[in-house]
Amino acid sequence: MKKYLLFFLICTISFAQKKTIEQRVDSVLTLMTLDEKVGQLVQFTGGFDTGTQTSKPREGHIELIRLGKIGSMLNVFGAEQTGKIQKIALEETRLKIPLLFGLDVIHGFRTTFPVPLAEASSWDLELVERSARMQAIESSSSGIHWTFTPMVDIARDPRWGRIVEGSGEDTYLGSMMGAARVKGYQGNDLSLSNTIAACVKHFAGYGAAEGGRDYNTVDLSERTFREIYLPPFKKALEAGVATFMVSFNEIGGVPASANKWLLKNILREEWKFKGPVVSDWNSIGELIPHGVAKDLKHAAEIGINAGVDIDMEANAYNTQLAELVRDKKVSMAVINESVRRVLRLKFQLGLFDDPYKYCDAGREKSTIRSGEMIKSSLESARNSIVLLKNKNNLLPLNKNLKKIAVIGPLANSKLDPLGPWYQQGWPSEVITVFEGIKNKLGETAEVVYEQGCILSGDSKSGFSAAVSAAMNADVVILCIGESLEMSGEAHSRASLDLPGPQNALAEEIYKTGKPVVAVLMNGRPLTINYLAENIPAILETWFLGNEAGNAIADVLFGDHNPSGKLPVTFPRSIGQVPLHYNYKNTGRPYNPEKPMYTTSYMDFPNAPLYPFGFGLSYTTFEYSDLKLSGKKIGKNESITVSINVKNTGARDGEEVVQLYIRDLVGSVTRPVKELKDFSKIYLKAGETKPVKFIITPDKLKFYDINMKYTVEPGDFKVFVGTNSVDLKEADFSVID
Ligand code: BGC
């Protein structure tokens, strides 16, 4: 009885609180003039003073703030700085509505964590949530209320530079990673001063840009759009994400910022999202070059009526909206609804109650680069590393080695390990691979560094020094890959090869006959066929952030057993792109023995270099006893899958156990495999653990021939294993 009473009380209290926010929103709204309403829908960026790390509002924006004509800012941070500006909003505007400060805290604020693609390689949801939590704590201490993350764009084309900002090619993994990040940033209570609002982006389909060129046209079937590209957004919403950002691209002729079907029918009506939608940078203005708006006024009209609540940087709402309302092109109801969403968020963040709570310089000082941040960044970095090859167990290296040559353009780079979108990270606070190895071995070994070459051009002038350093060493650590500028926004590449003369450098170093470990840093899968064939050990480290060198040294010398798995397929040739594990069988499935008249190339195999989900460990795992709880289930029933995993090596280690399914016959074609679950487990040497997965009806659903999201009766295969290729399989059927 007591229990029920308590439950009743909790419901009543939370209902009352909700109502209070709604009432408070309405009470503010009724006081507002049209111009003040429009102001809430306007967002401008701050600018950086040359040579400083402080960003502040630009000329003219302070006056707009005073007039209540700006509701939020991006790229303005710092406890003191944001405090000063907030004071203007609170003391000098008529209605004293607090400002929102947003920033792209993509993988850290000042302490830089691994890039999102790297963290996705950990397949560790708790770790990713913790990392986002730390980033929220650090950035909120510096005045930030809102991060434009997570980016959950599925990317099947590694030419696209922004693949680095997401979780790779898979919808399920991407959905889980996005949700973990949302929970990390927002915590359980958005009104706390160390939680920040998340913004899931870019809604939607942005990663499917034709040819991998950023901002390019996207044309997708509704089925693929709904099954592959939309679910991570839905999952972020279910995790409570506070805001959405639209994408730059069009789909089937409709730019996202003009897409009522996407922003109204799907987001508001089907999904019931209540929070604000922000444009991408000038994406309202870009409706003009897209060719759907004739001028900025027209663009503003289309944007707001399509459902974009906040205009980031296009200066369209600021200059056009009020007139559009007066011209009756935009209704007051539309404006009111958008303003409500913005005000609601400000209330949820607690800004009306305590607008300065993110502006505590003392907290900022003790939080930024705190020991806790650095520890967490190191933990994420270690767990993001993927061991791609380890011939004859070259790794881990013995700590008694006496001479180590650390070679390559990325071996001692202070900047590149930060990765693109490194926000306020300082290169001077980065531990390079060379430094990490020296930290690890102290005086016991002679560790030398040679750059070998740079990342562009074709000069081989540094080769001979690198080769002689290699000749004098017991082992070579060859650090190659991409610079941080080769991926990220507007940084697509038409080649996936190692840039500059790095492949040639690898060949020269290999010829010395010394044991070589390739340490890769890059923001996308690369075509590293030479390395895969010749270099005995390869670590994919992506861009690991501040602690890169320490984390890599921990893995090289066995203080951390790698457990990362690729969140994206590594092709052998750019000609194979897009290449992803969840392809369709086609009417003429590939036959490697007799490729002619099957879906193939005349001059190249179909197989990837490294498949999705692939990654080795210093120990080995054996899978046995795959069992299903039954052979037949009803459409609304679940089935339990169990398997035993044994650590058959001599070291303790972690394994990511992956579960895939295939629907053999459908009313429409289905992928040959779809990841539906995974579990990261820790096994002591020699230990066996049972792993269980439950396949619920939700995991079997898809859009049928009538676009109904449903489970179709029929035969299914279930696969469990260590990557998307090495799998045990079993069968079951769904009956009507
Ligand atoms: C990017 C967004 C980002 C925004 C604000 C845009 O260019 O596409 O991802 O959040 O800028 O910095």
CSV table of N, CA and C and ligand atoms in Angstrom, one decimal, residues 43 45 74-75 103-104 106 147-149 151 153 162 165 199 201-202 206 214-215 245-248 279-282 312 421 423 489, ligand 1:
chain,number,residue,atom,x,y,z
A,43,GLN,N,20.4,32.5,-33.5
A,43,GLN,CA,21.6,32.1,-32.9
A,43,GLN,C,22.8,32.6,-33.7
A,45,THR,N,27.3,33.2,-33.8
A,45,THR,CA,28.5,32.7,-33.3
A,45,THR,C,29.3,33.8,-32.7
A,74,LEU,N,26.8,30.4,-30.1
A,74,LEU,CA,27.7,29.3,-30.2
A,74,LEU,C,29.1,29.9,-30.2
A,75,ASN,N,30.0,29.0,-29.8
A,75,ASN,CA,31.4,29.4,-29.8
A,75,ASN,C,31.8,30.6,-28.9
A,103,LEU,N,28.1,24.8,-28.0
A,103,LEU,CA,29.5,24.6,-28.5
A,103,LEU,C,29.6,23.1,-29.1
A,104,ASP,N,30.5,23.0,-30.0
A,104,ASP,CA,30.7,21.6,-30.6
A,104,ASP,C,31.7,20.9,-29.6
A,106,ILE,N,32.8,17.9,-29.3
A,106,ILE,CA,32.6,16.6,-30.1
A,106,ILE,C,33.3,15.5,-29.5
A,147,THR,N,25.8,21.0,-26.1
A,147,THR,CA,26.8,20.6,-27.1
A,147,THR,C,26.1,20.1,-28.3
A,148,PHE,N,26.7,20.4,-29.5
A,148,PHE,CA,26.1,19.9,-30.8
A,148,PHE,C,26.7,18.5,-31.1
A,149,THR,N,26.3,17.6,-30.2
A,149,THR,CA,26.7,16.2,-30.3
A,149,THR,C,25.6,15.4,-29.7
A,151,MET,N,26.9,13.2,-33.1
A,151,MET,CA,26.7,13.0,-34.5
A,151,MET,C,26.4,11.5,-34.8
A,153,ASP,N,25.3,10.2,-37.8
A,153,ASP,CA,25.2,9.9,-39.2
A,153,ASP,C,25.9,8.6,-39.6
A,162,ARG,N,33.6,13.3,-42.7
A,162,ARG,CA,32.9,13.4,-41.4
A,162,ARG,C,32.7,12.0,-40.8
A,165,GLU,N,33.6,11.7,-37.2
A,165,GLU,CA,32.7,12.3,-36.1
A,165,GLU,C,31.6,11.4,-35.7
A,199,CYS,N,22.6,17.5,-28.6
A,199,CYS,CA,22.0,17.8,-29.9
A,199,CYS,C,22.3,16.7,-30.9
A,201,LYS,N,22.6,15.0,-34.3
A,201,LYS,CA,22.8,15.6,-35.7
A,201,LYS,C,23.3,14.6,-36.6
A,202,HIS,N,23.3,14.8,-37.9
A,202,HIS,CA,22.6,15.9,-38.6
A,202,HIS,C,21.4,15.2,-39.3
A,206,TYR,N,22.9,12.7,-44.0
A,206,TYR,CA,24.0,13.5,-44.4
A,206,TYR,C,25.2,12.6,-44.8
A,214,ASP,N,31.6,16.1,-49.2
A,214,ASP,CA,30.8,16.7,-48.1
A,214,ASP,C,29.7,17.7,-48.7
A,215,TYR,N,28.6,17.7,-48.1
A,215,TYR,CA,27.5,18.6,-48.4
A,215,TYR,C,26.7,18.1,-49.7
A,245,MET,N,19.6,18.7,-34.6
A,245,MET,CA,20.1,19.7,-35.6
A,245,MET,C,19.8,19.1,-37.0
A,246,VAL,N,19.3,19.9,-37.9
A,246,VAL,CA,19.1,19.4,-39.3
A,246,VAL,C,20.4,19.4,-40.1
A,247,SER,N,20.4,18.6,-41.2
A,247,SER,CA,21.6,18.5,-42.0
A,247,SER,C,21.6,19.4,-43.1
A,248,PHE,N,22.7,19.5,-43.8
A,248,PHE,CA,22.9,20.4,-44.9
A,248,PHE,C,22.3,19.9,-46.2
A,279,SER,N,19.0,24.8,-36.9
A,279,SER,CA,19.5,24.6,-38.3
A,279,SER,C,21.0,24.2,-38.2
A,280,ASP,N,21.6,23.8,-39.3
A,280,ASP,CA,23.0,23.7,-39.2
A,280,ASP,C,23.5,25.1,-39.7
A,281,TRP,N,24.8,25.3,-39.6
A,281,TRP,CA,25.4,26.6,-39.8
A,281,TRP,C,24.9,27.2,-41.2
A,282,ASN,N,24.1,28.2,-41.2
A,282,ASN,CA,23.6,28.9,-42.4
A,282,ASN,C,22.8,27.9,-43.3
A,312,MET,N,20.8,29.1,-37.0
A,312,MET,CA,22.2,29.3,-36.7
A,312,MET,C,22.9,30.0,-37.8
A,421,TRP,N,38.2,18.7,-35.0
A,421,TRP,CA,37.2,19.2,-34.0
A,421,TRP,C,37.8,19.0,-32.6
A,423,GLN,N,38.4,21.3,-30.5
A,423,GLN,CA,37.9,22.3,-29.6
A,423,GLN,C,39.1,23.0,-28.9
A,489,GLU,N,34.8,17.9,-41.1
A,489,GLU,CA,33.9,18.6,-42.0
A,489,GLU,C,34.7,19.2,-43.2
B,1,BGC,C1,28.6,21.7,-38.7
B,1,BGC,C2,27.9,21.3,-37.5
B,1,BGC,C3,28.3,22.1,-36.3
B,1,BGC,C4,28.1,23.6,-36.7
B,1,BGC,C5,28.4,24.5,-35.5
B,1,BGC,C6,28.5,23.2,-38.9
B,1,BGC,O1,29.4,23.5,-40.0
B,1,BGC,O2,28.1,21.0,-39.8
B,1,BGC,O3,28.1,19.9,-37.2
B,1,BGC,O4,27.6,21.8,-35.1
B,1,BGC,O5,28.8,23.9,-37.8
B,1,BGC,O6,29.8,24.6,-35.4
